Coordinates of C-alpha atoms in Angstrom, one line a residue:
Chain E
M300 CA 0.0 0.0 0.0
E301 CA 1.3 3.4 -0.9
S302 CA 2.2 5.7 2.0
I303 CA 0.7 9.2 2.2
G304 CA 4.3 10.5 2.2
E305 CA 5.1 8.7 -1.1
S306 CA 1.9 9.9 -2.7
I307 CA 2.5 13.5 -1.7
G308 CA 6.1 13.2 -2.8
E309 CA 5.0 12.0 -6.2
S310 CA 2.4 14.6 -6.7
I311 CA 4.8 17.4 -5.7
G312 CA 7.5 16.0 -8.0
E313 CA 5.0 15.8 -10.9
S314 CA 3.8 19.3 -10.4
M315 CA 7.3 20.6 -10.1
L316 CA 8.2 18.9 -13.4
E317 CA 5.1 20.5 -15.0
S318 CA 6.2 23.9 -13.8
L319 CA 9.7 23.3 -15.2
E320 CA 8.1 22.9 -18.6
E321 CA 6.0 26.0 -18.4
P322 CA 7.2 28.9 -20.6
V323 CA 8.7 31.9 -18.8
T324 CA 7.6 35.2 -20.3
F325 CA 8.6 38.8 -19.5
R326 CA 7.9 42.2 -21.1
I327 CA 9.9 45.4 -20.9
A328 CA 8.6 48.6 -22.4
I329 CA 11.1 51.3 -23.4
P330 CA 10.7 54.8 -24.8
P331 CA 12.1 55.3 -28.3
I332 CA 15.5 56.7 -27.0
E333 CA 18.6 55.2 -28.5
G334 CA 20.8 53.6 -25.8
V335 CA 17.9 52.6 -23.6
E336 CA 17.4 49.4 -25.6
D337 CA 20.5 48.1 -23.7
V338 CA 18.2 47.3 -20.8
P339 CA 15.9 44.7 -22.3
I340 CA 18.9 43.4 -24.4
A341 CA 20.8 42.7 -21.1
A342 CA 17.8 40.9 -19.7
V343 CA 17.5 38.7 -22.9
Q344 CA 21.2 38.1 -22.8
V345 CA 21.0 36.7 -19.2
L346 CA 17.9 34.7 -20.1
A347 CA 19.5 33.1 -23.2
S348 CA 22.6 32.2 -21.1
K349 CA 20.5 30.6 -18.4
M350 CA 18.7 28.6 -21.0
G351 CA 22.0 27.1 -22.1
F352 CA 22.7 28.8 -25.4
S353 CA 26.5 28.9 -26.1
E354 CA 28.3 32.2 -25.8
D355 CA 28.4 32.7 -29.6
R356 CA 24.7 32.0 -29.9
V357 CA 23.9 34.4 -27.1
Q358 CA 25.9 37.1 -29.0
D359 CA 23.9 36.3 -32.1
I360 CA 20.6 36.8 -30.2
V361 CA 21.9 40.0 -28.6
Q362 CA 23.0 41.3 -32.0
A363 CA 19.7 40.5 -33.7
L364 CA 17.7 42.1 -30.9
T365 CA 19.9 45.2 -31.0
E366 CA 19.1 45.6 -34.7
A367 CA 15.4 45.1 -34.2
C368 CA 15.3 47.6 -31.2
V369 CA 17.4 50.2 -33.1
N370 CA 15.1 50.0 -36.1
S371 CA 12.0 50.4 -33.9
I372 CA 13.6 53.4 -32.2
L373 CA 14.8 55.0 -35.5
Y374 CA 11.4 54.7 -37.2
S375 CA 9.3 55.7 -34.2
V376 CA 7.1 58.7 -35.1
S377 CA 5.8 59.3 -31.5
D378 CA 6.8 58.9 -27.9
A379 CA 4.9 55.6 -27.8
D380 CA 6.8 52.9 -26.0
I381 CA 8.5 50.0 -27.8
E382 CA 7.8 46.7 -26.2
V383 CA 10.3 43.8 -26.0
M384 CA 8.8 40.5 -25.0
A385 CA 10.8 37.3 -24.4
K386 CA 9.4 33.9 -24.0
A387 CA 11.6 31.0 -22.9
E388 CA 10.6 27.4 -23.4
P389 CA 12.8 24.5 -22.7
K390 CA 14.2 24.4 -26.3
V391 CA 13.0 27.7 -27.8
L392 CA 13.7 31.3 -27.1
M393 CA 11.3 33.7 -28.7
V394 CA 12.0 37.5 -28.6
E395 CA 9.5 39.9 -30.0
V396 CA 9.9 43.7 -30.6
S397 CA 6.8 45.7 -31.2
D398 CA 6.6 49.4 -32.1
R399 CA 4.0 51.8 -33.3
G400 CA 6.0 53.2 -36.2
P401 CA 4.6 53.7 -39.7
G402 CA 5.4 50.2 -40.8
F403 CA 7.1 48.9 -44.0
D404 CA 6.7 46.2 -46.5
P405 CA 9.0 43.3 -45.4
D406 CA 9.0 41.9 -48.9
S407 CA 10.5 45.1 -50.2
V408 CA 13.7 44.7 -48.1
Q409 CA 16.3 43.5 -50.6
S410 CA 19.3 41.3 -49.8
P411 CA 22.6 43.2 -49.7
D412 CA 24.3 43.7 -53.0
F413 CA 27.9 43.0 -52.1
E414 CA 29.2 43.8 -55.6
T415 CA 27.9 47.3 -55.4
M416 CA 28.9 47.7 -51.8
V417 CA 32.6 46.9 -52.7
E418 CA 32.5 49.7 -55.4
I419 CA 30.6 52.5 -53.6
G420 CA 30.1 51.4 -50.0
V421 CA 26.9 51.5 -48.0
K422 CA 26.3 55.2 -47.8
S423 CA 22.9 55.1 -46.1
G424 CA 21.2 52.7 -43.8
G425 CA 22.5 49.3 -42.8
F426 CA 21.8 45.7 -43.1
G427 CA 19.4 45.5 -40.2
I428 CA 16.8 43.0 -41.4
H429 CA 19.4 41.0 -43.3
M430 CA 21.5 40.8 -40.1
I431 CA 18.5 39.6 -38.0
K432 CA 17.6 36.9 -40.5
A433 CA 21.2 35.7 -40.6
L434 CA 21.6 35.6 -36.8
V435 CA 18.6 33.7 -35.6
D436 CA 16.8 30.5 -36.6
K437 CA 13.5 32.0 -37.7
V438 CA 12.0 35.5 -38.1
E439 CA 8.4 36.6 -38.5
I440 CA 7.6 40.2 -39.4
E441 CA 4.1 41.7 -39.2
S442 CA 3.9 45.3 -40.3
S443 CA 1.1 47.7 -41.0
P444 CA 0.6 51.5 -40.8
E445 CA -0.1 51.0 -37.1
G446 CA 3.2 49.4 -36.2
T447 CA 5.6 46.6 -36.7
T448 CA 6.3 43.4 -34.8
I449 CA 9.5 41.4 -35.4
R450 CA 9.5 38.0 -33.8
M451 CA 12.8 36.1 -33.6
Y452 CA 13.2 32.5 -32.6
A453 CA 16.4 30.7 -31.5
F454 CA 16.3 26.9 -31.0
L455 CA 18.4 25.1 -28.6
Chain F
M167 CA 12.5 59.5 -33.9
T168 CA 15.3 59.6 -31.4
H169 CA 15.8 61.9 -28.4
S170 CA 19.1 62.9 -26.8
S171 CA 19.4 61.4 -23.3
F172 CA 21.9 61.2 -20.5
L173 CA 21.7 57.4 -21.2
Q174 CA 22.8 57.7 -24.8
D175 CA 25.7 55.8 -26.2
E176 CA 29.2 57.3 -26.3
L177 CA 32.3 56.5 -28.4
K178 CA 35.8 57.7 -27.7
I179 CA 38.6 57.4 -30.3
S180 CA 42.3 57.7 -29.5
E181 CA 45.1 57.8 -32.1
Q182 CA 48.6 56.4 -32.3
V183 CA 50.5 57.5 -35.3
D184 CA 53.5 55.5 -36.5
G185 CA 55.0 56.8 -39.7
D186 CA 52.4 56.2 -42.5
R187 CA 50.3 54.0 -40.2
V188 CA 47.7 55.2 -37.8
L189 CA 46.1 53.1 -35.1
L190 CA 42.6 54.3 -34.0
K191 CA 41.4 52.7 -30.8
L192 CA 37.6 52.7 -30.3
E193 CA 36.1 52.7 -26.9
G194 CA 32.4 52.5 -26.4
A195 CA 29.4 52.0 -28.6
L196 CA 29.4 52.0 -32.4
S197 CA 25.7 52.8 -32.6
V198 CA 23.4 55.1 -34.5
T199 CA 24.1 57.9 -32.0
T200 CA 27.8 57.7 -32.4
V201 CA 28.2 56.9 -36.1
P202 CA 28.3 60.6 -37.2
S203 CA 31.2 61.3 -34.7
F204 CA 32.9 58.1 -35.8
R205 CA 32.8 59.2 -39.5
Q206 CA 33.9 62.7 -38.5
A207 CA 36.8 61.4 -36.4
V208 CA 38.2 59.0 -39.0
Q209 CA 37.7 61.2 -42.1
P210 CA 40.8 63.4 -41.5
Y211 CA 43.0 60.3 -41.4
L212 CA 41.5 59.1 -44.7
E213 CA 42.2 62.5 -46.2
K214 CA 45.8 62.5 -45.0
Q215 CA 46.1 59.3 -47.0
Y216 CA 48.0 57.2 -44.4
A217 CA 49.1 53.9 -46.0
V218 CA 47.3 51.9 -43.3
I219 CA 44.5 53.0 -41.0
V220 CA 43.9 50.4 -38.3
L221 CA 40.6 50.4 -36.3
D222 CA 41.1 48.6 -33.0
F223 CA 37.7 47.2 -31.9
D224 CA 38.9 45.8 -28.6
G225 CA 37.1 48.5 -26.6
V226 CA 33.9 48.4 -28.6
T227 CA 30.9 47.5 -26.3
K228 CA 28.1 47.5 -28.9
I229 CA 27.8 47.4 -32.7
V230 CA 24.9 48.2 -34.9
S231 CA 24.8 47.5 -38.7
R232 CA 24.9 51.3 -39.5
G233 CA 28.2 51.5 -37.6
V234 CA 29.6 48.6 -39.5
G235 CA 28.3 50.3 -42.7
A236 CA 30.3 53.4 -41.8
A237 CA 33.4 51.3 -41.5
I238 CA 32.7 49.7 -44.9
D239 CA 32.4 53.2 -46.4
M240 CA 35.7 54.1 -44.9
A241 CA 37.4 51.0 -46.3
V242 CA 36.0 51.7 -49.8
Q243 CA 37.3 55.3 -49.6
A244 CA 40.7 54.1 -48.4
K245 CA 40.9 51.5 -51.2
K246 CA 40.0 54.1 -53.9
Q247 CA 42.9 56.3 -52.8
G248 CA 45.4 53.5 -52.6
S249 CA 45.5 53.0 -48.8
K250 CA 44.2 50.3 -46.6
L251 CA 41.8 50.0 -43.7
C252 CA 42.4 47.2 -41.2
I253 CA 40.0 46.2 -38.4
E254 CA 41.6 44.4 -35.5
K255 CA 40.4 42.7 -32.3
V256 CA 36.8 42.3 -33.5
G257 CA 36.2 39.4 -31.0
K258 CA 32.6 38.6 -30.5
Y259 CA 31.5 40.9 -33.4
A260 CA 33.3 38.7 -36.0
R261 CA 30.1 37.0 -37.2
S262 CA 28.2 40.3 -37.5
L263 CA 31.1 41.9 -39.5
Y264 CA 31.3 38.8 -41.7
I265 CA 27.5 38.8 -42.4
Q266 CA 27.9 42.4 -43.6
G267 CA 30.8 41.6 -45.8
V268 CA 33.3 43.8 -44.1
H269 CA 36.1 41.4 -45.1
L270 CA 35.4 42.1 -48.7
V271 CA 36.6 45.7 -48.4
A272 CA 38.8 45.8 -45.3
E273 CA 41.6 43.7 -43.9
V274 CA 40.2 41.8 -40.9
P275 CA 42.7 39.2 -39.7
E276 CA 40.2 37.5 -37.5
L277 CA 37.9 36.9 -40.5
E278 CA 40.6 35.1 -42.6
G279 CA 39.3 31.6 -43.0
F280 CA 36.4 32.5 -40.8
E281 CA 33.5 29.9 -40.9
P282 CA 30.3 31.4 -39.6

């Protein structure tokens, strides 16, 4: 016959295991001021490290998030906050950056033309979206005149 | 839309001239805020046509693609006038620089044979 102690032990163990599988989510809202994005980026950096991503992969995530935040700040047209949301699951880190900027057509963003770059340089803008796509495993972009959300996934 | 803030990024650049070679040490963030001063600080060295301009990234705390774009523009300008731009000690930023093709215009020792 099962003792009460064993029964309680099992149920506690099971519930603890369940909670270990639960996603952990946090949100940080920042004003569109360049430099302030370092705060949510630092939080995501710690989260990615705790999840077990290698140092190089953490840097990739940090760099992709930096580009997404900077784009949101640059193209903000009001003082509306930019929201950074991170969701950690046992094997997946999802980081989302949402702004209320004027939006853009993600399909119109062209891949870098390195032949031209070698001849005349970059001159304006950067490679933000290209960088993000190259640094994380999956990217989703939703954009409308009301704002843009960039969702980045890194898989363990 | 960006505002100035006491929290904004800063970049300091110090120089060491050795004949026709100049070493520029960067300390701080190479970000949208600091890119104009980065361009402004390096331009005189490009105009003086040093044979080699070295950018030392050891003290760089943050990079954005626009900052890397500025370095690419400098390398192209240097190349056109017969000089050379080198970027050293890129450390954890190697992959980001590689993705942007910096090694195609500048000499980046850490990117020789680099496999992303």
